[in-house]
Coordinates of C-alpha atoms and ligand atoms in Angstrom, one line a residue:
M991 CA 0.0 0.0 0.0
S992 CA 1.5 3.3 -1.1
N993 CA 1.3 6.7 0.6
I994 CA 1.6 10.3 -0.3
Q995 CA 5.3 10.3 0.5
D996 CA 6.0 7.6 -2.1
F997 CA 4.8 10.0 -4.8
T998 CA 6.5 13.0 -3.4
G999 CA 9.5 14.4 -5.3
Y1000 CA 11.4 17.7 -4.8
N1001 CA 9.7 20.7 -3.0
P1002 CA 7.5 22.6 -5.5
T1003 CA 8.7 26.0 -6.7
W1004 CA 5.2 27.3 -7.5
C1005 CA 4.2 30.7 -6.2
P1006 CA 2.6 30.7 -2.8
G1007 CA -1.2 30.3 -3.2
C1008 CA -1.0 29.0 -6.8
G1009 CA -3.8 26.6 -7.7
D1010 CA -1.1 24.1 -8.8
W1011 CA -0.4 23.2 -5.2
G1012 CA -4.0 21.9 -4.8
I1013 CA -3.8 20.0 -8.1
G1014 CA -0.4 18.5 -7.2
L1015 CA -1.7 17.2 -3.9
S1016 CA -5.0 16.0 -5.5
I1017 CA -3.1 14.0 -8.2
K1018 CA -0.9 12.3 -5.5
Q1019 CA -3.9 11.5 -3.3
A1020 CA -5.8 10.1 -6.3
L1021 CA -2.9 7.8 -7.2
V1022 CA -2.6 6.6 -3.6
Q1023 CA -6.4 6.0 -3.3
L1024 CA -6.4 4.0 -6.5
G1025 CA -3.8 1.7 -4.9
Y1026 CA -1.0 2.5 -7.2
D1027 CA 2.6 2.8 -6.3
P1028 CA 5.0 5.0 -8.5
S1029 CA 6.1 2.0 -10.6
M1030 CA 2.5 1.2 -11.7
V1031 CA 1.7 4.3 -13.7
A1032 CA 3.3 6.4 -16.5
V1033 CA 3.1 10.2 -16.4
V1034 CA 3.9 12.6 -19.2
F1035 CA 4.2 16.4 -18.6
G1036 CA 4.0 19.3 -20.9
I1037 CA 6.1 22.5 -20.4
G1038 CA 4.9 25.1 -18.0
C1039 CA 4.4 25.8 -14.3
S1040 CA 2.1 22.8 -14.6
G1041 CA 4.8 20.7 -16.3
N1042 CA 7.3 21.6 -13.6
M1043 CA 5.4 19.0 -11.5
N1044 CA 7.7 16.6 -13.3
D1045 CA 10.2 17.3 -10.5
F1046 CA 7.6 17.4 -7.6
L1047 CA 5.8 14.1 -8.4
N1048 CA 7.8 10.9 -8.0
A1049 CA 6.7 8.6 -10.8
Y1050 CA 8.0 7.1 -14.1
A1051 CA 7.7 10.3 -16.1
I1052 CA 8.7 12.1 -19.3
H1053 CA 9.0 15.9 -19.2
S1054 CA 8.1 16.2 -22.9
L1055 CA 8.2 19.2 -25.3
H1056 CA 5.7 22.0 -25.1
G1057 CA 2.4 20.8 -26.6
R1058 CA 3.7 17.3 -27.1
A1059 CA 2.7 15.5 -23.9
I1060 CA -0.4 13.9 -25.4
P1061 CA 1.4 12.1 -28.4
N1062 CA 4.0 10.9 -25.9
A1063 CA 1.2 9.5 -23.7
I1064 CA -0.4 7.8 -26.7
G1065 CA 2.9 6.3 -27.7
I1066 CA 3.4 4.8 -24.2
K1067 CA -0.2 3.4 -24.3
L1068 CA 0.3 1.8 -27.7
A1069 CA 3.5 0.1 -26.4
N1070 CA 1.9 -1.1 -23.2
H1071 CA -1.9 -0.7 -23.1
S1072 CA -2.1 -2.4 -19.7
L1073 CA -0.4 0.6 -18.1
P1074 CA -2.4 3.6 -16.8
V1075 CA -1.1 6.7 -18.6
I1076 CA -1.6 10.3 -17.5
A1077 CA -0.7 13.5 -19.2
I1078 CA -0.4 16.6 -17.0
V1079 CA -0.5 19.8 -19.0
G1080 CA -1.3 23.5 -19.0
D1081 CA -4.1 25.1 -21.0
G1082 CA -1.6 26.8 -23.3
D1083 CA 0.2 23.4 -23.8
C1084 CA -3.0 21.4 -24.3
Y1085 CA -5.3 23.8 -26.2
G1086 CA -2.7 26.0 -27.9
E1087 CA 0.6 24.5 -28.9
G1088 CA -0.8 21.0 -28.5
G1089 CA -4.3 21.7 -29.8
N1090 CA -4.0 19.5 -32.8
H1091 CA -2.8 16.5 -30.8
F1092 CA -5.7 17.0 -28.3
L1093 CA -8.4 16.9 -31.1
H1094 CA -7.0 13.7 -32.6
A1095 CA -6.6 12.0 -29.2
C1096 CA -10.3 12.7 -28.6
R1097 CA -11.2 11.2 -31.9
G1098 CA -9.1 8.1 -31.3
N1099 CA -10.5 7.5 -27.8
H1100 CA -7.0 6.7 -26.7
D1101 CA -7.2 5.3 -23.2
V1102 CA -5.2 8.1 -21.5
T1103 CA -6.2 10.7 -18.9
V1104 CA -5.4 14.4 -19.6
I1105 CA -5.3 16.7 -16.5
V1106 CA -5.3 20.3 -17.6
H1107 CA -4.3 23.2 -15.4
D1108 CA -6.6 25.8 -16.9
N1109 CA -5.4 29.2 -15.6
G1110 CA -6.0 31.4 -18.7
V1111 CA -2.3 32.4 -19.0
Y1112 CA 1.1 31.2 -19.9
G1113 CA 2.3 31.1 -16.3
L1114 CA 5.9 29.9 -16.8
T1115 CA 6.8 32.5 -19.4
T1116 CA 5.3 35.2 -17.1
G1117 CA 1.7 35.8 -18.0
Q1118 CA 1.1 36.0 -21.7
V1119 CA -2.4 35.2 -22.7
A1120 CA -3.5 31.5 -23.1
P1121 CA -6.2 30.3 -25.5
T1122 CA -8.8 29.9 -22.7
A1123 CA -8.7 33.6 -21.7
S1124 CA -11.9 35.6 -22.2
K1125 CA -12.1 38.0 -25.2
G1126 CA -10.6 41.3 -24.1
F1127 CA -8.3 39.8 -21.4
K1128 CA -5.3 42.1 -21.0
S1129 CA -1.9 40.6 -20.6
K1130 CA 1.7 41.3 -21.4
S1131 CA 1.2 39.9 -24.9
T1132 CA -2.2 41.5 -25.3
P1133 CA -2.0 45.0 -23.6
A1134 CA -5.1 46.2 -25.4
G1135 CA -7.0 43.0 -24.8
I1136 CA -7.0 39.7 -26.7
I1137 CA -8.8 39.9 -30.0
E1138 CA -9.7 36.2 -30.4
V1139 CA -12.6 34.5 -28.7
P1140 CA -11.6 31.7 -26.2
I1141 CA -11.3 28.0 -26.8
N1142 CA -14.1 26.1 -25.0
P1143 CA -12.3 23.1 -23.5
L1144 CA -15.4 21.1 -22.6
S1145 CA -17.2 21.5 -25.9
L1146 CA -14.0 21.0 -27.8
A1147 CA -13.5 17.6 -26.1
I1148 CA -17.2 16.6 -26.3
T1149 CA -17.6 17.4 -30.0
N1150 CA -14.4 15.7 -31.0
G1151 CA -15.1 12.3 -29.4
A1152 CA -13.7 12.3 -25.9
T1153 CA -15.6 9.8 -23.8
F1154 CA -15.0 11.3 -20.4
V1155 CA -15.1 15.1 -19.9
A1156 CA -15.0 16.5 -16.4
Q1157 CA -14.3 19.9 -14.8
S1158 CA -13.1 20.7 -11.3
F1159 CA -11.7 23.7 -9.4
A1160 CA -8.2 23.6 -7.9
G1161 CA -9.6 25.1 -4.6
D1162 CA -11.8 22.0 -4.1
A1163 CA -9.4 19.1 -3.5
T1164 CA -12.1 16.6 -2.5
N1165 CA -13.9 16.9 -5.8
T1166 CA -10.7 17.2 -7.8
I1167 CA -9.4 13.9 -6.3
A1168 CA -12.7 12.2 -7.1
L1169 CA -12.7 13.4 -10.7
I1170 CA -9.1 12.5 -11.3
K1171 CA -9.8 9.0 -10.0
A1172 CA -12.9 8.7 -12.1
G1173 CA -10.9 9.9 -15.2
I1174 CA -8.2 7.3 -14.7
Q1175 CA -10.7 4.5 -14.1
H1176 CA -12.6 5.4 -17.2
K1177 CA -11.7 3.2 -20.2
G1178 CA -11.1 5.7 -23.0
F1179 CA -9.9 9.2 -23.5
S1180 CA -10.6 11.2 -20.4
V1181 CA -10.1 14.9 -19.8
V1182 CA -10.2 16.7 -16.4
N1183 CA -10.2 20.4 -17.0
I1184 CA -9.2 22.0 -13.7
L1185 CA -9.9 25.7 -13.2
Q1186 CA -6.7 26.9 -11.6
P1187 CA -6.1 30.4 -10.2
C1188 CA -2.7 31.8 -11.3
V1189 CA -2.3 34.2 -8.4
T1190 CA 0.6 36.0 -10.0
F1191 CA -0.5 36.8 -13.6
N1192 CA -4.3 36.3 -13.7
K1193 CA -6.1 38.9 -11.5
I1194 CA -9.5 38.1 -13.1
N1195 CA -10.0 34.3 -12.6
T1196 CA -9.2 34.3 -8.9
Y1197 CA -10.3 31.9 -6.1
Q1198 CA -13.1 34.4 -5.2
Y1199 CA -14.1 34.5 -8.9
Y1200 CA -14.4 30.7 -9.1
L1201 CA -16.1 30.4 -5.7
Q1202 CA -18.8 32.6 -7.0
K1203 CA -19.1 31.2 -10.5
T1204 CA -18.8 27.5 -10.1
Y1205 CA -21.5 25.0 -9.1
K1206 CA -21.7 21.3 -8.7
L1207 CA -23.7 19.2 -11.1
A1208 CA -26.7 17.6 -9.5
P1209 CA -26.3 13.9 -8.4
D1210 CA -29.1 12.9 -11.0
Y1211 CA -27.4 14.8 -13.8
K1212 CA -27.5 12.6 -17.0
R1213 CA -23.8 12.4 -18.0
D1214 CA -24.5 10.4 -21.2
D1215 CA -26.8 13.1 -22.7
L1216 CA -24.8 14.7 -25.4
K1217 CA -27.1 17.7 -25.9
L1218 CA -27.2 18.4 -22.2
A1219 CA -23.4 18.1 -21.9
L1220 CA -23.0 20.6 -24.8
E1221 CA -25.5 23.0 -23.1
K1222 CA -23.4 22.7 -19.9
S1223 CA -20.2 23.3 -21.8
L1224 CA -21.6 26.5 -23.3
E1225 CA -22.5 28.0 -19.9
V1226 CA -18.9 29.4 -19.7
N1227 CA -20.3 32.1 -22.1
E1228 CA -22.4 33.3 -19.1
E1229 CA -19.5 32.9 -16.7
K1230 CA -21.0 29.8 -15.2
F1231 CA -18.8 26.8 -14.6
P1232 CA -20.3 23.3 -13.9
L1233 CA -18.1 21.1 -11.8
G1234 CA -18.3 17.3 -12.1
V1235 CA -18.5 14.7 -14.9
V1236 CA -20.1 16.7 -17.7
Y1237 CA -20.1 13.9 -20.2
Q1238 CA -19.3 10.2 -20.1
V1239 CA -20.1 7.5 -22.6
E1240 CA -18.6 4.1 -23.5
R1241 CA -16.9 3.5 -26.9
P1242 CA -14.1 1.0 -27.8
T1243 CA -10.7 2.4 -27.2
F1244 CA -8.0 2.8 -29.9
T1245 CA -6.1 -0.3 -28.7
D1246 CA -9.3 -2.3 -28.3
Q1247 CA -9.7 -2.1 -32.0
I1248 CA -6.3 -3.4 -33.0
P1249 CA -6.6 -7.2 -33.3
Q1250 CA -2.8 -7.7 -32.8
L1251 CA -3.1 -6.3 -29.3
K1252 CA -6.0 -8.4 -28.2
D1253 CA -4.1 -11.0 -26.2
K1254 CA -0.8 -9.3 -25.6
T1255 CA 0.7 -5.8 -25.3
L1256 CA 3.1 -4.7 -28.0
L1257 CA 5.8 -4.8 -25.3
A1258 CA 5.1 -8.5 -24.5
R1259 CA 5.2 -9.6 -28.1
E1260 CA 8.3 -11.1 -29.7
R1261 CA 10.6 -8.3 -30.8
F1262 CA 10.5 -7.7 -34.6
T1263 CA 14.0 -7.6 -36.1
D1264 CA 13.5 -8.2 -39.9
F1265 CA 13.6 -4.6 -40.9
E1266 CA 15.3 -5.3 -44.2
N1267 CA 12.4 -7.3 -45.6
L1268 CA 9.9 -4.9 -44.1
I1269 CA 11.5 -2.0 -46.0
K1270 CA 11.5 -4.1 -49.2
D1271 CA 7.7 -4.5 -48.8
F1272 CA 7.4 -0.8 -49.0
I1273 CA 9.7 0.0 -51.9
Ligands
LIG1797 C1 7.4 25.1 -28.9 C2 7.6 26.0 -27.7 N1 7.0 27.2 -27.8 C3 7.1 28.1 -26.7 C4 7.8 27.7 -25.6 C5 8.0 28.6 -24.4 N2 7.0 28.3 -23.4 C6 7.5 27.5 -22.3 S1 6.3 27.3 -21.2 C7 5.2 28.2 -22.1 C8 3.8 28.5 -21.7 C9 3.2 27.5 -20.7 O1 1.8 27.8 -20.5 P1 0.8 26.8 -20.1 O2 0.9 25.6 -21.0 O3 -0.6 27.4 -20.0 O4 1.3 26.3 -18.7 P2 1.4 27.1 -17.3 O5 2.8 27.6 -17.2 O6 0.4 28.2 -17.3 O7 1.1 26.0 -16.3 C10 5.7 28.6 -23.3 C11 5.1 29.5 -24.3 C12 8.4 26.4 -25.6 N3 9.0 25.9 -24.5 N4 8.2 25.6 -26.6
LIG1798 S1 3.2 31.9 -12.3 FE1 1.0 31.4 -11.9 S2 0.8 29.3 -12.6 FE2 3.0 29.7 -12.4 S3 3.4 29.0 -10.3 FE3 3.0 31.2 -10.2 S4 0.8 31.4 -9.7 FE4 1.2 29.3 -10.4

């Protein structure tokens, strides 16, 4: 049986009060409660304050390139689909630089869990605007206000085929732990979008802001109702943020649909060495 210490790496360098502290603790707690020890799970980080968790979480991990955590996670899953695989990313990383990868991971229903630190800014590079920021948000890179309308993380995931889409608030550890656990336990592509105050560079989306604007989905909420889920995802336009599992359905995963992986993981199969003949087949 593991404990929080087993998953604890170096002391975090996050700013005091940053929402990343709550997310970091919630991830560790979720992994402990699921009965994992650090050798039982693979974690891939993007680049950002969020990605710096690579040093603070003790696990088999890759600190990948900016926007490239999801393809790394998918690669690990294809090699060993019996392993739980988690990608931990920022909103810039996931919906900006890595947006293309995110869309196609949703479509493929790859059985990985993506945990997004949604803070509206590029925290690590000191506060440039991120794609989730509201239109008009002023930042170092948009002193007159951002011109573009924001990405909608929940509707983006739902409409592109993600089979588990949840939202939580970094200030509510109990709910965040429960949703991370549910995302990891879900078979298929799961996204947990975590509303995360960046206390240093985002003075709009604060703890107070989210305490006022978030609400928990009712226990009898129908999470497999696509239209209802889309309605919920659009509430962000009225500055309302539902917390909980907004959408969940079952669909075969990517690896479920590869006959060669039915009985064995790729890793467990005999190693292929006849590259010369393989190349001849293609030329
Ligand atoms: C391809 C590439 N572009 C830009 C950068 C510079 N860069 C490093 S972190 C970062 C922003 C990170 O923001 P986000 O993903 O939202 O994470 P946060 O720091 O807010 O947790 C950028 C632009 C980079 N490392 N690689
Ligand atoms: S810059 Fe923002 S996101 Fe980064 S550690 Fe500080 S408060 Fe957190």
